[in-house]
Coordinates of N, CA and C and ligand atoms in Angstrom, one line a residue:
M823 N 0.9 -1.3 0.0 CA -0.1 0.0 -0.1 C 0.9 1.3 0.0
D824 N 0.6 2.2 -0.9 CA 1.4 3.4 -0.9 C 1.1 4.3 0.2
I825 N 1.8 5.3 0.5 CA 1.6 6.2 1.7 C 0.4 6.9 1.5
E826 N 0.0 7.2 0.2 CA -1.2 8.2 0.0 C -2.4 7.3 0.4
T827 N -2.4 6.1 -0.1 CA -3.6 5.2 0.2 C -3.6 4.9 1.7
F828 N -2.4 4.6 2.2 CA -2.5 4.4 3.7 C -3.1 5.6 4.5
N829 N -2.7 6.8 4.2 CA -3.2 8.0 4.8 C -4.7 8.2 4.6
W830 N -5.1 7.9 3.5 CA -6.6 8.0 3.1 C -7.4 6.9 3.9
L831 N -6.7 5.7 4.0 CA -7.5 4.6 4.7 C -7.6 5.0 6.2
S832 N -6.4 5.6 6.7 CA -6.4 5.8 8.2 C -7.5 7.0 8.5
A833 N -7.5 7.9 7.6 CA -8.5 9.0 7.8 C -9.9 8.4 7.8
E834 N -10.2 7.6 6.8 CA -11.6 7.0 6.6 C -11.9 6.1 7.8
L835 N -11.0 5.4 8.4 CA -11.2 4.5 9.6 C -11.5 5.5 10.7
L836 N -10.7 6.5 10.9 CA -10.9 7.4 12.1 C -12.2 8.2 11.9
N837 N -12.6 8.6 10.7 CA -13.9 9.4 10.5 C -15.2 8.4 10.7
S838 N -15.0 7.1 10.4 CA -16.1 6.3 10.5 C -16.2 5.6 12.0
H839 N -15.2 5.8 12.7 CA -15.3 5.1 14.0 C -16.5 5.5 14.9
Q840 N -17.3 4.6 15.4 CA -18.3 4.9 16.4 C -18.2 4.1 17.6
R841 N -18.3 4.7 18.7 CA -18.2 3.9 20.0 C -19.3 2.8 20.0
F842 N -19.1 1.7 20.4 CA -20.2 0.7 20.4 C -20.9 0.8 21.9
I843 N -22.2 1.2 21.8 CA -22.9 1.3 23.1 C -24.0 0.1 23.2
P844 N -24.0 -0.8 23.9 CA -25.0 -1.8 23.8 C -26.3 -1.4 24.4
D845 N -27.4 -2.0 23.9 CA -28.7 -1.7 24.4 C -28.7 -2.1 25.8
P846 N -29.6 -1.4 26.6 CA -29.7 -1.9 28.1 C -30.1 -3.4 28.2
I847 N -29.6 -4.2 29.1 CA -29.9 -5.5 29.2 C -31.4 -5.9 29.4
C848 N -32.1 -5.1 30.0 CA -33.4 -5.4 30.2 C -34.3 -5.2 28.9
E849 N -33.7 -4.5 28.0 CA -34.4 -4.4 26.8 C -34.0 -5.5 25.8
T850 N -32.8 -6.0 25.9 CA -32.2 -7.0 25.0 C -32.7 -8.4 25.4
Y851 N -32.6 -8.5 26.9 CA -32.9 -9.9 27.3 C -34.3 -9.7 28.1
D852 N -34.9 -10.8 28.4 CA -36.0 -10.8 29.2 C -35.7 -11.0 30.7
V853 N -35.1 -9.8 31.1 CA -34.6 -9.7 32.6 C -35.5 -8.5 33.2
K854 N -36.0 -8.8 34.3 CA -36.8 -7.8 35.1 C -36.0 -6.9 35.8
F855 N -36.3 -5.7 35.9 CA -35.5 -4.7 36.6 C -35.4 -5.1 38.0
G856 N -36.4 -5.6 38.6 CA -36.5 -6.1 40.0 C -35.5 -7.2 40.3
D857 N -35.0 -7.7 39.2 CA -34.0 -8.8 39.5 C -32.5 -8.2 39.9
F858 N -32.4 -7.0 39.7 CA -31.2 -6.3 39.9 C -31.1 -5.7 41.2
Q859 N -30.1 -5.7 42.0 CA -29.9 -5.1 43.3 C -29.6 -3.7 43.0
T860 N -30.5 -2.8 43.7 CA -30.2 -1.3 43.7 C -29.4 -0.9 44.9
G861 N -29.0 0.4 44.8 CA -28.2 0.9 45.9 C -26.8 1.1 45.2
V862 N -26.0 1.9 46.0 CA -24.6 2.1 45.5 C -23.7 1.2 46.2
R863 N -23.0 0.6 45.4 CA -22.0 -0.6 45.8 C -20.7 0.0 46.2
C864 N -20.1 -0.5 47.3 CA -18.9 -0.2 47.8 C -17.8 -0.9 47.0
E865 N -16.8 -0.2 46.5 CA -15.8 -1.0 45.7 C -14.8 -1.7 46.7
T866 N -14.8 -1.2 47.8 CA -13.8 -1.8 49.0 C -14.3 -3.1 49.3
C867 N -15.6 -3.2 49.7 CA -16.1 -4.5 50.3 C -17.2 -5.2 49.5
S868 N -17.6 -4.5 48.4 CA -18.5 -5.0 47.5 C -20.0 -5.1 47.9
R869 N -20.1 -4.5 49.0 CA -21.6 -4.5 49.6 C -22.4 -3.3 49.1
F870 N -23.7 -3.5 49.0 CA -24.6 -2.3 48.4 C -25.0 -1.6 49.8
G871 N -25.2 -0.3 49.4 CA -25.8 0.4 50.6 C -25.0 1.7 51.0
M872 N -24.2 2.1 50.1 CA -23.4 3.2 50.5 C -24.3 4.5 50.8
I873 N -23.9 5.3 51.8 CA -24.9 6.3 52.2 C -24.3 7.8 51.6
K874 N -25.2 8.6 51.2 CA -24.7 9.8 50.7 C -24.5 10.8 51.8
L875 N -23.3 11.3 51.7 CA -22.9 12.4 52.6 C -22.6 13.6 51.8
P876 N -22.4 14.7 52.5 CA -22.0 15.9 51.6 C -20.8 15.7 50.9
R877 N -20.8 15.8 49.6 CA -19.6 15.7 48.6 C -19.0 14.2 48.6
T878 N -19.6 13.4 49.4 CA -19.0 11.9 49.1 C -20.0 10.8 49.5
W879 N -19.6 9.5 49.4 CA -20.4 8.5 49.8 C -19.7 7.7 50.7
S880 N -20.5 7.1 51.7 CA -19.8 6.4 52.9 C -20.3 5.0 52.9
C881 N -19.6 4.0 53.2 CA -20.0 2.6 53.4 C -20.2 2.4 54.8
P882 N -21.5 1.9 55.2 CA -21.8 1.7 56.6 C -21.2 0.4 57.0
F883 N -20.7 -0.4 56.2 CA -20.0 -1.7 56.6 C -18.5 -1.6 56.9
C884 N -17.8 -0.8 55.9 CA -16.4 -0.8 56.2 C -15.9 0.6 56.3
N885 N -16.8 1.5 56.3 CA -16.3 2.9 56.4 C -15.7 3.5 55.2
A886 N -15.5 2.9 54.1 CA -14.7 3.4 53.0 C -15.6 4.7 52.6
T887 N -14.9 5.6 52.0 CA -15.6 6.7 51.4 C -15.3 6.7 49.8
D888 N -16.2 7.3 48.9 CA -15.9 7.2 47.5 C -16.8 8.4 47.0
C889 N -16.2 9.4 46.6 CA -17.0 10.6 46.1 C -17.4 10.3 44.7
L890 N -17.0 9.3 44.0 CA -17.5 9.1 42.6 C -18.5 7.8 42.5
A891 N -18.8 7.3 43.7 CA -19.7 6.1 43.7 C -20.9 6.2 42.8
H892 N -21.6 7.4 42.9 CA -22.7 7.5 42.2 C -22.6 7.5 40.6
Q893 N -21.3 7.8 40.2 CA -21.2 7.8 38.6 C -21.0 6.4 38.2
R894 N -20.4 5.6 38.9 CA -20.4 4.1 38.5 C -21.7 3.5 38.6
T895 N -22.5 3.9 39.6 CA -23.8 3.3 39.8 C -24.8 3.7 38.7
L896 N -24.8 5.0 38.2 CA -25.5 5.6 37.3 C -25.3 4.9 35.9
L897 N -24.0 4.6 35.6 CA -23.5 3.8 34.5 C -24.2 2.6 34.4
E898 N -24.4 1.9 35.5 CA -24.9 0.7 35.5 C -26.5 0.8 35.1
W899 N -27.0 1.9 35.5 CA -28.4 2.1 35.3 C -28.6 2.1 33.8
F900 N -27.8 2.8 33.1 CA -28.0 2.9 31.6 C -27.7 1.6 30.9
L901 N -26.7 0.9 31.4 CA -26.4 -0.5 30.9 C -27.4 -1.6 31.2
I902 N -28.1 -1.4 32.2 CA -29.1 -2.4 32.7 C -30.5 -2.1 32.1
Y903 N -30.9 -0.9 32.5 CA -32.4 -0.5 32.5 C -32.8 0.3 31.2
K904 N -32.4 1.5 31.1 CA -32.9 2.2 30.0 C -32.1 3.5 29.7
K905 N -32.4 4.2 28.7 CA -31.4 5.1 28.1 C -31.6 6.5 28.8
D906 N -32.5 6.6 29.7 CA -32.6 7.9 30.3 C -33.1 7.6 31.8
I907 N -32.9 8.7 32.5 CA -33.2 8.6 33.9 C -33.9 9.8 34.6
T908 N -34.9 9.6 35.3 CA -35.6 10.7 36.0 C -35.1 10.9 37.5
N909 N -35.6 12.1 38.0 CA -35.0 12.3 39.4 C -35.5 11.2 40.3
R910 N -36.8 10.7 40.2 CA -37.4 9.8 41.1 C -36.6 8.4 40.8
E911 N -36.3 8.1 39.7 CA -35.7 6.8 39.3 C -34.2 6.9 39.9
C912 N -33.6 7.9 39.8 CA -32.3 8.2 40.3 C -32.4 8.0 41.9
R913 N -33.3 8.5 42.6 CA -33.3 8.4 44.0 C -33.6 6.9 44.3
E914 N -34.5 6.2 43.7 CA -34.7 4.8 43.9 C -33.5 4.0 43.7
F915 N -32.7 4.3 42.6 CA -31.7 3.5 42.2 C -30.5 3.8 43.2
L916 N -30.3 5.0 43.6 CA -29.1 5.2 44.3 C -29.4 5.1 45.9
G917 N -30.7 5.0 46.2 CA -31.1 4.9 47.5 C -30.9 6.1 48.3
I918 N -31.3 7.3 47.7 CA -31.3 8.6 48.4 C -32.7 9.1 48.4
E919 N -33.0 9.9 49.5 CA -34.3 10.3 49.6 C -34.6 11.8 49.2
D920 N -33.5 12.6 49.2 CA -33.7 14.0 48.9 C -33.7 14.3 47.4
I921 N -34.8 15.0 47.0 CA -35.0 15.4 45.6 C -33.9 16.2 45.2
H922 N -33.5 17.2 46.1 CA -32.5 18.2 45.7 C -31.2 17.6 45.5
T923 N -30.9 16.6 46.3 CA -29.6 15.9 46.2 C -29.5 15.2 44.9
A924 N -30.6 14.4 44.6 CA -30.7 13.6 43.2 C -30.5 14.8 42.1
K925 N -31.1 16.0 42.2 CA -31.0 17.0 41.1 C -29.6 17.4 41.0
R926 N -29.0 17.5 42.1 CA -27.6 18.0 42.1 C -26.7 17.1 41.3
I927 N -26.9 15.7 41.7 CA -26.1 14.7 41.2 C -26.4 14.6 39.6
L928 N -27.6 14.5 39.3 CA -27.9 14.5 37.8 C -27.4 15.7 36.9
Q929 N -27.6 16.9 37.5 CA -27.1 18.0 36.9 C -25.6 18.1 36.8
G930 N -25.0 17.6 37.8 CA -23.5 17.5 37.9 C -22.9 16.6 36.8
M931 N -23.8 15.7 36.3 CA -23.2 14.8 35.2 C -23.1 15.4 33.9
N932 N -23.7 16.6 33.8 CA -23.6 17.3 32.5 C -24.1 16.5 31.3
W933 N -25.3 15.8 31.7 CA -26.0 15.2 30.6 C -27.0 15.9 30.0
Q934 N -27.4 15.5 28.7 CA -28.5 16.3 28.1 C -29.8 16.0 29.0
S935 N -30.7 17.0 29.0 CA -31.9 16.6 29.7 C -33.1 16.7 28.7
Q936 N -34.2 16.2 28.8 CA -35.5 16.4 28.0 C -36.6 16.5 29.0
G937 N -37.6 17.2 28.5 CA -38.9 17.4 29.3 C -38.6 18.5 30.3
T938 N -39.6 18.8 31.0 CA -39.5 19.8 32.0 C -40.1 19.4 33.4
F939 N -39.8 20.0 34.4 CA -40.2 19.7 35.7 C -40.3 18.3 36.1
R940 N -41.5 17.7 36.4 CA -41.7 16.3 36.9 C -41.4 15.3 35.8
N941 N -41.5 15.8 34.5 CA -41.2 14.9 33.5 C -39.7 14.9 33.0
R942 N -38.9 15.7 33.5 CA -37.6 15.9 33.1 C -36.8 14.5 33.2
S943 N -36.1 14.1 32.2 CA -35.2 13.0 32.3 C -33.8 13.4 31.7
Y944 N -32.9 12.6 32.2 CA -31.5 12.9 31.6 C -31.0 11.7 30.9
I945 N -30.3 12.1 29.8 CA -29.9 11.1 28.9 C -28.2 10.9 29.0
M946 N -27.7 9.8 29.2 CA -26.3 9.8 29.4 C -25.6 10.0 28.1
N947 N -24.5 10.7 28.4 CA -23.5 10.9 27.3 C -22.3 10.0 27.4
F948 N -22.3 8.9 26.7 CA -21.2 8.0 26.8 C -19.9 8.5 26.3
D949 N -19.9 9.6 25.7 CA -18.6 10.1 25.3 C -17.9 11.0 26.2
N950 N -18.5 11.4 27.3 CA -17.7 12.2 28.2 C -16.9 11.2 29.2
N951 N -16.1 11.8 30.0 CA -15.1 10.8 30.5 C -15.4 10.6 32.1
H952 N -16.7 10.7 32.4 CA -17.1 10.5 33.8 C -16.7 9.1 34.2
F953 N -16.7 8.1 33.2 CA -16.5 6.8 33.7 C -15.1 6.2 33.4
A954 N -14.2 7.0 33.1 CA -12.9 6.5 32.9 C -12.4 5.7 34.1
Q955 N -12.9 6.1 35.3 CA -12.3 5.3 36.4 C -13.2 4.1 36.9
S956 N -14.3 3.8 36.1 CA -15.2 2.8 36.4 C -14.6 1.5 36.2
K957 N -14.7 0.6 37.0 CA -14.2 -0.8 36.9 C -15.3 -1.7 36.2
G958 N -16.4 -1.0 36.0 CA -17.7 -1.8 35.6 C -18.1 -2.8 36.5
G959 N -18.9 -3.8 36.2 CA -19.3 -4.8 37.0 C -20.8 -4.5 37.3
I960 N -21.6 -5.5 37.0 CA -23.1 -5.4 37.3 C -23.5 -6.6 37.9
F961 N -24.2 -6.4 39.0 CA -24.5 -7.4 39.9 C -25.9 -7.9 40.0
I962 N -26.2 -9.1 39.8 CA -27.5 -9.6 39.9 C -27.8 -10.3 41.3
R963 N -28.9 -9.8 41.8 CA -29.4 -10.3 43.3 C -29.4 -11.7 43.2
Q964 N -28.9 -12.3 44.3 CA -28.8 -13.9 44.3 C -30.4 -14.3 44.7
Ligands
ZN129 ZN1 -17.6 -1.2 52.1

C-alpha cells in the first residue's frame, strides 16, 4: 500500500469510528429490573448500601468513602435498564431520599435533559469521561 492510500485509509477509519454502546440488558434480554440489586455498591467491600454524605459516599459496613460512587452506579443504570433516568428513578436506584440531592447529582453529570419539571429525564453521554475510572461490573441479586 502506498503512503497516500495508507493516509486515506487511516482518515476513513478514524472518521467512521463509532463507539459501541450496547442496548440496556433489560431491553435486550427478558430480565426484570427487580432482579437487579439497587443501591450504591462499595468498591472496597462489594456490599450495597453506601450512604450519601455531603460531597461523598460512605460505606456503613467498612467505612470506606468514595466521592465518585454515584457515577459508577448511574452507568450501571444505563447499561441495565434504559437510556434515560428521571429524578425519582435516580433516588430509587441510588437509595437517596432527597429530591434536591438527586437533582444536584444528575445536573452534575452534564448530561442532556429532556422534558420539564416532573417529566424531566437525563440522557447519558457515553462520550464524556465520567466513567474513565469505572471498573464496571453489574450485579444480579442472588
Ligand atoms: Zn464497604
